[in-house]
Tab-separated table of C-alpha atoms in Angstrom:
chain	number	residue	atom	x	y	z
A	1	UNK	CA	254.814	243.323	8.046
A	2	UNK	CA	257.008	246.057	6.443
A	3	UNK	CA	254.935	248.974	5.651
A	4	UNK	CA	252.168	248.077	8.275
A	5	UNK	CA	253.762	248.644	11.762
A	6	UNK	CA	252.965	252.319	13.299
A	7	UNK	CA	255.292	254.769	14.142
A	8	UNK	CA	255.937	256.600	17.629
A	9	UNK	CA	254.071	259.352	16.060
A	10	UNK	CA	251.158	257.214	15.136
A	11	UNK	CA	251.399	255.569	18.752
A	12	UNK	CA	251.304	258.784	20.227
A	13	UNK	CA	248.247	259.774	18.291
A	14	UNK	CA	246.399	256.420	19.095
A	15	UNK	CA	247.178	257.156	23.047
A	16	UNK	CA	246.481	260.784	22.932
A	17	UNK	CA	242.883	259.947	21.408
A	18	UNK	CA	242.286	257.066	23.765
A	19	UNK	CA	243.011	259.753	26.771
A	20	UNK	CA	240.936	262.447	25.459
A	21	UNK	CA	237.902	260.058	24.519
A	22	UNK	CA	238.203	258.517	28.386
A	23	UNK	CA	238.452	261.858	30.189
A	24	UNK	CA	235.299	263.335	27.945
A	25	UNK	CA	233.330	260.017	28.968
A	26	UNK	CA	234.339	260.515	32.392
A	27	UNK	CA	233.558	264.166	32.594
A	28	UNK	CA	230.300	264.170	30.849
A	29	UNK	CA	228.323	261.240	31.983
A	30	UNK	CA	227.062	262.801	35.386
A	31	UNK	CA	225.839	265.763	33.397
A	32	UNK	CA	224.614	263.114	30.703
A	33	UNK	CA	222.613	261.073	33.261
A	34	UNK	CA	221.367	264.259	35.008
A	35	UNK	CA	219.930	265.888	31.660
A	36	UNK	CA	218.306	262.802	30.448
A	37	UNK	CA	216.759	262.034	33.799
A	38	UNK	CA	215.531	265.716	33.583
A	39	UNK	CA	214.182	265.149	29.661
A	40	UNK	CA	212.641	261.864	30.565
A	41	UNK	CA	211.110	262.457	33.846
A	42	UNK	CA	210.109	266.212	34.190
A	43	UNK	CA	207.989	268.440	32.666
A	44	UNK	CA	208.736	272.379	32.575
A	45	UNK	CA	208.218	275.408	30.833
A	46	UNK	CA	211.192	275.596	28.180
A	47	UNK	CA	211.971	271.519	28.125
A	48	UNK	CA	211.589	271.580	24.378
A	49	UNK	CA	214.296	274.276	24.310
A	50	UNK	CA	216.467	272.374	26.704
A	51	UNK	CA	216.191	269.246	24.282
A	52	UNK	CA	217.179	271.693	21.074
A	53	UNK	CA	219.890	272.639	22.733
A	54	UNK	CA	221.232	269.553	24.149
A	55	UNK	CA	221.153	267.704	20.311
A	56	UNK	CA	222.261	271.044	18.424
A	57	UNK	CA	225.800	269.639	18.172
A	58	UNK	CA	224.210	267.065	15.755
A	59	UNK	CA	222.973	269.285	13.550
A	60	UNK	CA	225.304	272.557	13.232
A	61	UNK	CA	228.602	271.980	11.554
A	62	UNK	CA	231.546	270.932	14.171
A	63	UNK	CA	233.574	274.161	13.350
A	64	UNK	CA	230.614	275.834	14.834
A	65	UNK	CA	230.833	274.226	17.983
A	66	UNK	CA	234.524	274.391	18.038
A	67	UNK	CA	234.501	278.207	17.599
A	68	UNK	CA	231.737	278.698	20.352
A	69	UNK	CA	234.262	276.788	22.358
A	70	UNK	CA	237.158	278.981	21.288
A	71	UNK	CA	234.756	282.295	22.112
A	72	UNK	CA	233.415	280.925	25.517
A	73	UNK	CA	236.530	279.137	26.998
A	74	UNK	CA	239.487	281.144	25.230
A	75	UNK	CA	241.863	283.082	27.093
A	76	UNK	CA	239.947	286.080	26.685
A	77	UNK	CA	236.456	284.285	26.864
A	78	UNK	CA	234.015	284.863	29.606
A	79	UNK	CA	234.518	281.390	30.934
A	80	UNK	CA	238.228	280.546	30.160
A	81	UNK	CA	239.272	283.947	31.620
A	82	UNK	CA	237.609	282.919	35.149
A	83	UNK	CA	239.489	279.537	34.716
A	84	UNK	CA	242.633	281.166	33.792
A	85	UNK	CA	242.294	283.708	36.787
A	86	UNK	CA	240.729	281.348	39.449
A	87	UNK	CA	242.544	278.189	39.054
A	88	UNK	CA	244.966	278.772	36.360
A	89	UNK	CA	243.731	276.371	34.021
A	90	UNK	CA	244.145	276.900	30.399
A	91	UNK	CA	242.076	274.900	27.936
A	92	UNK	CA	242.749	275.975	24.558
A	93	UNK	CA	245.596	274.321	22.642
A	94	UNK	CA	245.718	271.641	25.323
A	95	UNK	CA	244.699	267.793	25.370
A	96	UNK	CA	242.189	268.874	28.184
A	97	UNK	CA	240.611	271.048	25.825
A	98	UNK	CA	240.245	268.447	23.105
A	99	UNK	CA	238.269	266.350	25.656
A	100	UNK	CA	236.227	269.521	26.308
A	101	UNK	CA	235.351	269.580	22.290
A	102	UNK	CA	234.917	265.993	22.372
A	103	UNK	CA	232.562	265.805	24.857
A	104	UNK	CA	230.468	268.439	23.749
A	105	UNK	CA	229.865	266.781	20.092
A	106	UNK	CA	229.382	263.206	21.813
A	107	UNK	CA	226.892	264.779	24.384
A	108	UNK	CA	223.598	264.590	22.528
A	109	UNK	CA	224.037	260.720	21.706
A	110	UNK	CA	224.938	259.835	25.386
A	111	UNK	CA	221.916	262.040	26.471
A	112	UNK	CA	219.400	260.223	24.150
A	113	UNK	CA	220.777	256.335	24.664
A	114	UNK	CA	220.262	257.298	28.527
A	115	UNK	CA	217.104	258.877	28.105
A	116	UNK	CA	215.311	256.232	26.238
A	117	UNK	CA	216.597	253.790	28.732
A	118	UNK	CA	214.906	255.867	31.763
A	119	UNK	CA	211.950	256.195	29.998
A	120	UNK	CA	211.471	252.432	29.649
A	121	UNK	CA	212.010	251.798	33.369
A	122	UNK	CA	208.716	250.976	34.773
A	123	UNK	CA	207.538	253.208	37.176
A	124	UNK	CA	205.438	251.183	39.151
A	125	UNK	CA	208.784	249.552	40.377
A	126	UNK	CA	210.205	253.071	41.703
A	127	UNK	CA	206.510	253.630	43.311
A	128	UNK	CA	206.756	250.299	45.438
A	129	UNK	CA	210.281	251.690	46.385
A	130	UNK	CA	208.884	254.803	48.098
A	131	UNK	CA	206.290	252.882	49.531
A	132	UNK	CA	208.882	251.334	51.773
A	133	UNK	CA	210.438	254.250	52.774
A	134	UNK	CA	213.057	254.893	49.975
A	135	UNK	CA	213.653	258.825	49.481
A	136	UNK	CA	213.747	259.888	45.686
A	137	UNK	CA	217.662	259.863	45.451
A	138	UNK	CA	217.788	256.329	46.911
A	139	UNK	CA	215.096	255.049	44.728
A	140	UNK	CA	217.174	256.383	41.750
A	141	UNK	CA	220.189	254.630	42.777
A	142	UNK	CA	218.766	251.428	43.937
A	143	UNK	CA	215.913	250.884	41.524
A	144	UNK	CA	216.100	253.236	38.510
A	145	UNK	CA	219.550	253.503	37.657
A	146	UNK	CA	220.302	249.697	38.097
A	147	UNK	CA	217.516	249.126	35.358
A	148	UNK	CA	218.788	251.817	33.088
A	149	UNK	CA	221.931	250.709	33.031
A	150	UNK	CA	222.115	248.818	29.373
A	151	UNK	CA	220.998	252.387	28.217
A	152	UNK	CA	223.798	254.109	30.264
A	153	UNK	CA	226.716	251.534	28.782
A	154	UNK	CA	225.147	252.337	25.395
A	155	UNK	CA	225.653	256.019	25.886
A	156	UNK	CA	229.127	255.580	27.150
A	157	UNK	CA	230.415	253.751	24.518
A	158	UNK	CA	228.501	256.036	21.723
A	159	UNK	CA	230.152	258.700	23.405
A	160	UNK	CA	233.550	257.140	23.601
A	161	UNK	CA	233.184	255.927	19.926
A	162	UNK	CA	232.313	259.382	18.824
A	163	UNK	CA	235.098	261.193	20.851
A	164	UNK	CA	237.702	259.113	19.126
A	165	UNK	CA	236.446	260.492	15.740
A	166	UNK	CA	236.152	264.016	16.467
A	167	UNK	CA	237.780	266.425	14.493
A	168	UNK	CA	236.318	269.681	13.456
A	169	UNK	CA	235.523	271.477	16.858
A	170	UNK	CA	238.539	270.287	18.150
A	171	UNK	CA	241.099	271.395	15.337
A	172	UNK	CA	239.158	274.932	15.498
A	173	UNK	CA	239.436	274.744	19.299
A	174	UNK	CA	242.878	273.576	20.322
A	175	UNK	CA	244.534	273.018	16.864
A	176	UNK	CA	246.961	270.522	15.426
A	177	UNK	CA	249.858	270.455	17.805
A	178	UNK	CA	251.668	267.059	17.595
A	179	UNK	CA	251.779	265.457	21.230
A	180	UNK	CA	249.103	267.506	22.476
A	181	UNK	CA	246.223	268.174	20.086
A	182	UNK	CA	247.027	265.552	17.398
A	183	UNK	CA	244.548	262.852	18.027
A	184	UNK	CA	243.835	260.456	15.356
A	185	UNK	CA	241.634	262.249	12.855
A	186	UNK	CA	243.595	265.300	13.083
A	187	UNK	CA	246.882	263.382	12.658
A	188	UNK	CA	244.922	261.666	9.077
A	189	UNK	CA	244.460	264.676	8.118
A	190	UNK	CA	247.568	265.753	8.515
A	191	UNK	CA	249.152	262.780	6.870
A	192	UNK	CA	247.145	263.099	3.743
A	193	UNK	CA	248.436	266.414	3.102
A	194	UNK	CA	252.240	265.038	2.878
A	195	UNK	CA	254.118	263.513	0.506
A	196	UNK	CA	254.295	259.554	1.106
A	197	UNK	CA	251.768	259.898	3.998
A	198	UNK	CA	249.043	257.577	2.652
A	199	UNK	CA	250.208	254.541	4.134
A	200	UNK	CA	250.443	256.170	7.490
A	201	UNK	CA	247.006	257.637	7.249
A	202	UNK	CA	245.733	254.223	6.119
A	203	UNK	CA	247.376	252.634	9.308
A	204	UNK	CA	245.840	255.197	11.735
A	205	UNK	CA	242.239	254.686	9.763
A	206	UNK	CA	242.363	250.856	10.424
A	207	UNK	CA	243.351	251.536	14.191
A	208	UNK	CA	240.426	253.831	14.552
A	209	UNK	CA	237.964	251.362	12.801
A	210	UNK	CA	239.421	248.614	15.122
A	211	UNK	CA	239.233	250.776	18.337
A	212	UNK	CA	235.496	251.505	17.393
A	213	UNK	CA	234.410	248.079	16.568
A	214	UNK	CA	236.100	246.832	19.877
A	215	UNK	CA	234.178	249.484	21.818
A	216	UNK	CA	230.697	248.296	20.031
A	217	UNK	CA	230.833	244.760	20.650
A	218	UNK	CA	232.465	244.971	24.114
A	219	UNK	CA	229.233	247.418	24.809
A	220	UNK	CA	226.861	245.039	23.323
A	221	UNK	CA	228.255	242.191	25.155
A	222	UNK	CA	228.256	243.933	28.656
A	223	UNK	CA	224.723	245.119	28.137
A	224	UNK	CA	223.454	241.524	27.145
A	225	UNK	CA	225.005	240.287	30.405
A	226	UNK	CA	223.373	243.347	32.636
A	227	UNK	CA	220.226	242.839	30.908
A	228	UNK	CA	220.206	239.126	31.790
A	229	UNK	CA	221.120	239.593	35.168
A	230	UNK	CA	218.345	241.887	35.668
A	231	UNK	CA	215.764	239.969	34.323
A	232	UNK	CA	216.826	236.813	35.821
């Protein structure tokens, strides 16, 4: 239908957003599982502080997170300078930096979902596996993680959907560069400031809603299938 067909620049923003969201989830998932396990299964001094630090991106303005990333991972920042000097890696003003910003903002949602799932795992099953000679890591891989898999999946999808919608931290850290860092939210922000950009902004908004709904529906379907297999 005329007027409803996205342009090449809009598809470019969609493709970039999907790439950023996928890298964000893939890069943060191991850390999310490890952090959720520590919070769910360990008691130690400073646990409350760690929990607060994990969830702080949910309560502070996203631009604060973006500025913090800029300070730490900029070319003159302590981590950014080290990455560039040692490996030639630059994150600021790149799509990989956008993935880092999205991962930080989505990390609390991932950790919370996985943590709740780990806390629901029956520890008697883990104890039974240990009595059969399995080590702690084997028990985690063969018992704990499979039983917590629905929660892990929920965490992955929530993180993916949140990464698709990340704006504030991203625009502060990596800017608004077409083809490099202009994801769907940043593209919408740019379009609504342009004359006659409303229709393109509407198209991208619809695409963003469809992608998020598809991810949530797929997550619910897969989580139910996994749960049936575990219980059956």
